[in-house]
XYZ file of C-alpha atoms in Angstrom:
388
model
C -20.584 -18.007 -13.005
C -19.992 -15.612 -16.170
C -24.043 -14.544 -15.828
C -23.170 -13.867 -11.843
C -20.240 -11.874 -12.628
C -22.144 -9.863 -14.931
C -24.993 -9.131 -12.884
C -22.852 -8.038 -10.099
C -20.575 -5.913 -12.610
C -17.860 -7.628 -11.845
C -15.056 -8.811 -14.428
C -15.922 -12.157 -15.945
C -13.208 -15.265 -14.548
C -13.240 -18.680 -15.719
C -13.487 -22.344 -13.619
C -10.554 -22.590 -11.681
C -8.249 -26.012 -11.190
C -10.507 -28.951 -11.408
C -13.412 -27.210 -12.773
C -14.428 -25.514 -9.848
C -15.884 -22.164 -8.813
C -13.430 -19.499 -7.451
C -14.298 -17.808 -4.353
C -14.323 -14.540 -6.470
C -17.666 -15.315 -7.734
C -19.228 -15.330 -4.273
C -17.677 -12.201 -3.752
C -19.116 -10.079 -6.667
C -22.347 -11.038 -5.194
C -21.026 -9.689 -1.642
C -19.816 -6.680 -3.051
C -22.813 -5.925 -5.393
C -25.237 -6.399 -2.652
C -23.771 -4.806 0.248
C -23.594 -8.030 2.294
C -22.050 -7.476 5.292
C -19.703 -10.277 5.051
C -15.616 -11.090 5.887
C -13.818 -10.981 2.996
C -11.364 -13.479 5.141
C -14.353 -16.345 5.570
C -14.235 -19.577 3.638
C -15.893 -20.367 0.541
C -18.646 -22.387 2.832
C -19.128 -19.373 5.158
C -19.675 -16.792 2.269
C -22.616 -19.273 0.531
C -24.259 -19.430 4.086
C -24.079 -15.697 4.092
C -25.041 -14.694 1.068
C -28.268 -17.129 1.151
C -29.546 -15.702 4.750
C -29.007 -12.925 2.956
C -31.386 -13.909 0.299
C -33.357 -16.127 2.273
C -32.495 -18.626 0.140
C -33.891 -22.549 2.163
C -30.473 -23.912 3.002
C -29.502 -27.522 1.318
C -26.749 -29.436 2.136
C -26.354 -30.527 -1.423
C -24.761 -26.821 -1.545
C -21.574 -27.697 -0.034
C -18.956 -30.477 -0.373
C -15.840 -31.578 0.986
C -13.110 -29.216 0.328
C -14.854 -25.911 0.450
C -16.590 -26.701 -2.994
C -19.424 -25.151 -3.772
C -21.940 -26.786 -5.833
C -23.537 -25.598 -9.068
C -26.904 -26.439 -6.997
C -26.027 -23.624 -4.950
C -24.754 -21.377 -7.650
C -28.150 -22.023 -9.265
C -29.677 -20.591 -6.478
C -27.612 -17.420 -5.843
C -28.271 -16.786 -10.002
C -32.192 -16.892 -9.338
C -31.874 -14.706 -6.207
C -29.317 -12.298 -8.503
C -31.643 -12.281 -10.766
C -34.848 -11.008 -8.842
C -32.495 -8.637 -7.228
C -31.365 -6.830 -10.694
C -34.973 -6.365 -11.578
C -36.238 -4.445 -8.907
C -32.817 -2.418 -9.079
C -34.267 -1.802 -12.707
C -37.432 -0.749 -11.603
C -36.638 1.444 -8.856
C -34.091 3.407 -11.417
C -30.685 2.471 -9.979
C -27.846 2.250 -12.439
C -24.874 0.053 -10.607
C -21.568 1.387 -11.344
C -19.365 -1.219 -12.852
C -16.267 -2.676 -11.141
C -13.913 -0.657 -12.188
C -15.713 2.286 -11.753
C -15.970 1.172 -7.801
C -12.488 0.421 -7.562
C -11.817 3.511 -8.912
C -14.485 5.551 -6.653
C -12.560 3.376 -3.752
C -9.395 4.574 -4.605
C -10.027 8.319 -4.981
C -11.787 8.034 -1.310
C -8.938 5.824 0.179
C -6.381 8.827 -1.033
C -8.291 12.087 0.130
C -8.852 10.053 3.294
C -4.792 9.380 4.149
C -4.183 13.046 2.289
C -6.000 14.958 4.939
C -3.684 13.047 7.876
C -0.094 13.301 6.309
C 2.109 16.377 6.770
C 4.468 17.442 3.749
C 8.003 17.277 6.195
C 8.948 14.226 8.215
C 11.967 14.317 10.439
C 12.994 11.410 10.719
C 13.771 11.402 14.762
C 10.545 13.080 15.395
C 8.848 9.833 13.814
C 10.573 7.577 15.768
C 10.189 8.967 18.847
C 6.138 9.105 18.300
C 5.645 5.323 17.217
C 7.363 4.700 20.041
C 5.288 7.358 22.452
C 1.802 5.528 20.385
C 2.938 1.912 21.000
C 4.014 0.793 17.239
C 5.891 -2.568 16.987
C 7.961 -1.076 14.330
C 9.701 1.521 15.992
C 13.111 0.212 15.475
C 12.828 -0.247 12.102
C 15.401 1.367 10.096
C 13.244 2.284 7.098
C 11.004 4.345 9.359
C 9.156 6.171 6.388
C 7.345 2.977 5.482
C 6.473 2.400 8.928
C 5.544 5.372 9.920
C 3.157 6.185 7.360
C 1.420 2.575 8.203
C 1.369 4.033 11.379
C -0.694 6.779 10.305
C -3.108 5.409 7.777
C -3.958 2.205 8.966
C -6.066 3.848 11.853
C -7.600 5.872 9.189
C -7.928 3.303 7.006
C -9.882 0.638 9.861
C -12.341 3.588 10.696
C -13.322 3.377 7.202
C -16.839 1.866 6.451
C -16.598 -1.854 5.601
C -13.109 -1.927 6.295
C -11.613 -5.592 6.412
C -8.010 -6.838 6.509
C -6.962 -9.808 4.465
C -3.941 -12.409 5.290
C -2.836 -14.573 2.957
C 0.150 -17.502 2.977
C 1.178 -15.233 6.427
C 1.355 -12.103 3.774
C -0.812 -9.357 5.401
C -2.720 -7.012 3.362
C -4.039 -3.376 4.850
C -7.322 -3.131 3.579
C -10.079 -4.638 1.520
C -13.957 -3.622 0.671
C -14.016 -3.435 -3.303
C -10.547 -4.634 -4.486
C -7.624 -5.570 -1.337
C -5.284 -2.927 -0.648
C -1.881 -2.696 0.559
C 0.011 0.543 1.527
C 3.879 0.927 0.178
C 6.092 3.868 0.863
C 8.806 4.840 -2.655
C 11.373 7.369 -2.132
C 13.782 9.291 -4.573
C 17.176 10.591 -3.102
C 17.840 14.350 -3.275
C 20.831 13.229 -3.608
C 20.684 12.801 -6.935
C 19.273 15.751 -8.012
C 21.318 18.528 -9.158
C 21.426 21.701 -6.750
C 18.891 24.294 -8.414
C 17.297 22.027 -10.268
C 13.802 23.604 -11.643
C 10.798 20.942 -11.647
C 10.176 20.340 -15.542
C 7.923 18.100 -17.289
C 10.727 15.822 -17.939
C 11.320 15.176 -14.519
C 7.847 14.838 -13.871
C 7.667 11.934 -16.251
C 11.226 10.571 -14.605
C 11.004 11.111 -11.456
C 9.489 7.931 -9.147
C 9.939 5.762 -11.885
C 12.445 3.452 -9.590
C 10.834 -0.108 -9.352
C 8.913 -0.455 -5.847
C 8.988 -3.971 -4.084
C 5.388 -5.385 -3.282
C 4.680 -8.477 -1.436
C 5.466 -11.891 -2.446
C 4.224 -13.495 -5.736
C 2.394 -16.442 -4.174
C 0.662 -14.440 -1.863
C -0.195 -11.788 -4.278
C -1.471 -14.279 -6.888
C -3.192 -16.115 -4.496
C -5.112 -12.518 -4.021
C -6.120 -12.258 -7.463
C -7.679 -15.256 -7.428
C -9.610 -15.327 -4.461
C -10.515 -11.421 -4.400
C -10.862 -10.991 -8.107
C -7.368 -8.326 -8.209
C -5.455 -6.440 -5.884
C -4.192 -2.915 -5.415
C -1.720 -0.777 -3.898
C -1.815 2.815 -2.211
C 2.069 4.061 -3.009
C 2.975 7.140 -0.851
C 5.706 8.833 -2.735
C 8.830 11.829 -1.288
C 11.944 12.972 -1.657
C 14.550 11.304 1.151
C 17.504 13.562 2.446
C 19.957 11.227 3.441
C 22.808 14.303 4.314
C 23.793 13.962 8.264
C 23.002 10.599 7.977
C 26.020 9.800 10.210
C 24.281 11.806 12.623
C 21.045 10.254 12.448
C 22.725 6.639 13.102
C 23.785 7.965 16.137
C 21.265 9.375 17.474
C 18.841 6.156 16.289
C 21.300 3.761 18.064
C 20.999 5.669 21.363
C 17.417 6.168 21.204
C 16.765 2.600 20.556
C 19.096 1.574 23.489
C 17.560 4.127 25.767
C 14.284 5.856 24.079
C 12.347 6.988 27.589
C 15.900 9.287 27.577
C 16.836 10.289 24.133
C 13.317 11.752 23.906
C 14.172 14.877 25.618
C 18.032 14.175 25.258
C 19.455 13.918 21.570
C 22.699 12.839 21.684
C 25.536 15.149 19.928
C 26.627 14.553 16.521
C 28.465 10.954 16.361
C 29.834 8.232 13.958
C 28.640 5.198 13.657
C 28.692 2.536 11.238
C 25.735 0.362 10.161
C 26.161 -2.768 7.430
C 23.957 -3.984 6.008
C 24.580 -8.451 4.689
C 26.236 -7.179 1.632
C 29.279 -5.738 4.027
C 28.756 -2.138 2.457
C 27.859 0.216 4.872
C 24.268 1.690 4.708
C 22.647 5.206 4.902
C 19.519 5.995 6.339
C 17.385 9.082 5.094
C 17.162 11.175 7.615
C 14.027 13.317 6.533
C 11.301 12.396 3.770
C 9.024 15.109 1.694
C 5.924 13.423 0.924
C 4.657 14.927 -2.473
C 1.999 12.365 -3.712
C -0.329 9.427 -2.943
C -1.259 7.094 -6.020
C -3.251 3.591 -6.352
C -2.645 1.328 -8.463
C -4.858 -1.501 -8.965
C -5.018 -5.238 -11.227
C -8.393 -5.759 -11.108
C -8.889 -9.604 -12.390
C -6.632 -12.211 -13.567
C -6.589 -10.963 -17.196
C -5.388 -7.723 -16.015
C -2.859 -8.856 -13.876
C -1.120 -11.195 -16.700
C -1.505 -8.225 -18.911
C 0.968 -6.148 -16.419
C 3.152 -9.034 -16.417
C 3.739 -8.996 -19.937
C 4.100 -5.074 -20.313
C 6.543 -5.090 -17.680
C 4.681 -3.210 -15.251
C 5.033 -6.175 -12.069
C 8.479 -7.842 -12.729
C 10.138 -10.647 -10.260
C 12.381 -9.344 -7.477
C 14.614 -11.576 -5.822
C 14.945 -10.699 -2.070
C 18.337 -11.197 -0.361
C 18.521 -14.079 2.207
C 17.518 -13.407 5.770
C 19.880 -12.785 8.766
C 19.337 -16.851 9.393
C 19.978 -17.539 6.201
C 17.089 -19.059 4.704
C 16.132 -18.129 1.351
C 12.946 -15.888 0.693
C 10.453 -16.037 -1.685
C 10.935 -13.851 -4.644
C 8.696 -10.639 -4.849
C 7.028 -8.629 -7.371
C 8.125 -4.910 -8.766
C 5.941 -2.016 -9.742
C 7.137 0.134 -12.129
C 5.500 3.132 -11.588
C 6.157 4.968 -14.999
C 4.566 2.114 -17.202
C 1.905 1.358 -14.781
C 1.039 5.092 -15.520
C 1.564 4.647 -18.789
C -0.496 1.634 -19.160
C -3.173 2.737 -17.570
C -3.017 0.811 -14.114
C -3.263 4.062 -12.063
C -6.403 4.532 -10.693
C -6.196 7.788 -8.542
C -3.922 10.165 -8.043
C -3.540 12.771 -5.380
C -0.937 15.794 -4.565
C 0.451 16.508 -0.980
C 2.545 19.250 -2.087
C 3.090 20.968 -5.015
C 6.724 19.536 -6.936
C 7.755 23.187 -7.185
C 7.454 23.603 -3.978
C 8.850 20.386 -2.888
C 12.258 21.140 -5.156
C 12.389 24.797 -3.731
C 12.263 23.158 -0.232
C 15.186 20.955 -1.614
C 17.384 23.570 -2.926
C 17.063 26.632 -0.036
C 17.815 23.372 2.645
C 20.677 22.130 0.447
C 23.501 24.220 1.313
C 22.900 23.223 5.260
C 22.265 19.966 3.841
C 25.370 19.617 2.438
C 27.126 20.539 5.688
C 24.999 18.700 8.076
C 27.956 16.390 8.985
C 29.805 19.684 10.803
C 26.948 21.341 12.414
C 27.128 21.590 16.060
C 23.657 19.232 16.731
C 21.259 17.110 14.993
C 18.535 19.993 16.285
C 20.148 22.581 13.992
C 19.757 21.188 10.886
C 16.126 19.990 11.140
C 15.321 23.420 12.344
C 16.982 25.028 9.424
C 15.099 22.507 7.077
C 11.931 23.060 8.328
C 12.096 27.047 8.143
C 12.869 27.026 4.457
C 10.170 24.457 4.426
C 7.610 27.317 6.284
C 9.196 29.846 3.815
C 8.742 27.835 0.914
C-alpha cells in the first residue's frame, strides 16, 4: 500500500480496522492515472476498473466478501504501477505531488465560481430568482448559503471530472482530487463601527468567527475513504438593517411568490422565532469579498487540525421534531490560515472598497426601518455600491 501511495504521489495511510486496505489506496491509483472512474463506486467496482484499465487478467481470488480487496490484487495493481512510472520516466513527465494537485484544484475551483458571483446580493432579488430557476431551497431563510449553491454547483458539475460524493446521507458538492463542499460565512456590519478604515488588524480579525461544516461521522468517514476533504468558504459582509422589512416581504413572497415578484409588499412587522424563543434577524443584503479553500488532505493532517484547534465539535440544536442531531465540526478560519490549511485564496472585491460600500450605505442603513419601501433602500445601497 505505502509503495502504491508513493508512486501515485499520494500521502502514505496505514491498514485500516482489521488489517485491511482502505479504499483510499485504490483511489491514488485513479487519480494518478486519470481513470475515468466514480469516486462513489465500491471498493470491488474500483479494482475492476482500475485492472481493465491496466489490462490486468481478472481473478476472483481479488475480491472477498465484504468489499475486501486482496493483497493478490494489490500485488497486481503495484506491478502495473510500476511499469506505468517508468515509461512516465522515460517520456520526461514529472507528476506533481498531491498536494500540489489539491492545491492546483483549488486555485481552478475559485477563479471558476469568481468569474460567476457579483460583489452585491439583495437579498429579495435572490429569492425571487431560485425560485424563477426551480431551486428547492427557495424558502430557506439563510438564503446566502443557498443561493450561492445555486450558483456554483452548475459551474462546478460542468467542470471536467466532476463527481458528487454522499456519505451517511451527508452530501458533498464536488470531488476529482480531494472532495469538496461549498459553505457560505458572514460578518455583520453591524458590528463594525461607522467609518471604520480597513487596517491590517482587521484583516487578520475579520472572518475569524467559527464556520459550521458537516457532521463528524460523515466527514471522517471522508477522510478515510477519499484520503481528506476540503471546503470552498465564500465569505461577505451581511446588512441585517430593515430586517423587519425583509421578514415581511419574505413571508408574503413565500405565501404568494408568482405575485410578490412584480408586487413587493410595503414596509411591515413581523416577528420570526427561532426554538430558542428569541426572535431572529435575517440579513437582508450580503457583500461577497472573498472565496478561500481549505483542505485536510489525509488522516494525519486532519488529526493535526484537531489538535491545533482549527476543526472543533459543534453541537447542533435539536430539530423542530425534536430528535437530537449529530454534533458537527467548526472551522476556524484564522488558525486554519495560520496553520497553513488554506490552500487558495481569491478576492471578489477589494476590503476597501467593500467598507466604503458599508459606510456611504450606512446612514440609509440605519434608517431603513422608516423609509417609505423596501425598493428605496436597496436602490440607495446599490448606487453607493456603483459609486464606490
Amino acid at each position: 500500500m505505502h509503495e502504491i501511495y508513493d508512486l501515485t504521489g499520494s500521502p502514505r495511510e496505514d491498514v485500516g480496522p482489521g488489517s485491511t486496505e482502505k479504499k483510499s489506496v485504490l483511489l491514488s491509483v485513479v487519480r494518478a492515472c486519470d481513470i475515468d472512474a466514480n469516486v462513489s463506486s465500491t471498493k470491488h467496482e474500483l479494482v475492476r476498473i482500475i485492472c481493465d484499465h491496466f489490462g490486468i487478467a481478472w481473478s476472483n481470488e481479488f475480491v472477498s466478501r465484504g468489499q475486501t480487496v486482496t493483497a493478490k490484487a494489490l500485488s497486481a495493481i503495484l506491478l502495473a504501477l510500476r511499469s506505468w512510472s517508468a515509461q512516465q520516466q522515460e517520456q520526461g513527465i514529472v507528476r506533481a505531488s498531491y498536494g500540489e494537485r489539491v492545491h492546483a484544484e483549488a486555485t481552478m475551483i475559485l477563479q471558476c465560481l469568481a468569474s460567476e458571483l457579483s460583489t452585491s446580493w439583495d437579498g429579495r432579488q435572490c429569492i425571487a430568482q431560485m425560485y424563477r430557476e426551480g431551486s428547492s431551497q427557495w424558502r430557506q431563510t439563510e438564503w446566502p448559503g443557498f443561493f450561492f449553491e445555486h450558483k456554483a454547483l452548475p459551474i462546478l458539475q460542468a467542470l471536467p471530472g466532476s463527481r458528487d460524493v454522499m456519505i451517511d446521507n451527508t452530501h458533498f458538492d464536488y470531488a476529482r482530487q480531494l472532495v469538496w463542499d461549498l459553505k457560505t460565512h458572514a460578518e455583520s456590519i453591524d458590528d463594525m463601527p461607522l467609518g471604520m478604515q480597513w487596517s491590517e488588524e482587521l484583516s487578520d480579525g475579520i472572518f475569524t468567527a467559527p464556520t459550521p461544516l458537516n457532521d463528524q461521522g460523515a466527514m471522517r468517514q471522508c477522510v478515510t475513504d477519499y484520503q481528506g476533504i476540503g471546503f470552498i468558504v465564500l465569505n461577505g459582509l451581511a446588512v441585517f438593517k430593515a430586517h423587519e422589512s425583509f421578514k415581511a416581504w419574505r413571508k408574503a413572497f413565500v405565501a404568494d411568490p408568482q405575485r410578490q415578484i412584480t408586487d413587493p409588499v410595503p414596509a411591515l412587522r413581523v416577528k420570526s422565532t427561532s426554538l430558542s424563543g428569541r426572535s431572529r434577524k435575517l440579513k437582508v443584503h450580503f457583500i461577497p469579498t472573498v472565496l478561500e479553500a481549505f483542505a485536510f488532505v489525509g488522516e494525519d493532517s486532519f488529526a493535526r487540525a484537531q489538535e491545533l484547534g482549527v476543526l472543533t465539535t459543534f453541537h447542533q440544536g435539536r430539530q423542530q421534531s425534536g430528535a437530537v442531531r449529530e454534533p458537527k465540526f467548526n472551522l476556524h478560519m484564522g488558525r486554519a490560515r495560520q496553520h497553513g490549511f488554506r490552500v487558495a485564496t481569491h478576492q471578489l472585491m477589494d476590503p476597501h472598497v467593500a467598507l466604503d460600500t458599508v459606510n456611504q450605505a450606512s446612514p440609509i442603513v440605519i434608517l431603513g426601518e422608516n423609509v417609505s419601501h423596501p425598493d428605496d433602500l436597496f436602490s440607495t445601497f446599490q448606487s453607493s455600491n456603483h459609486n464606490a
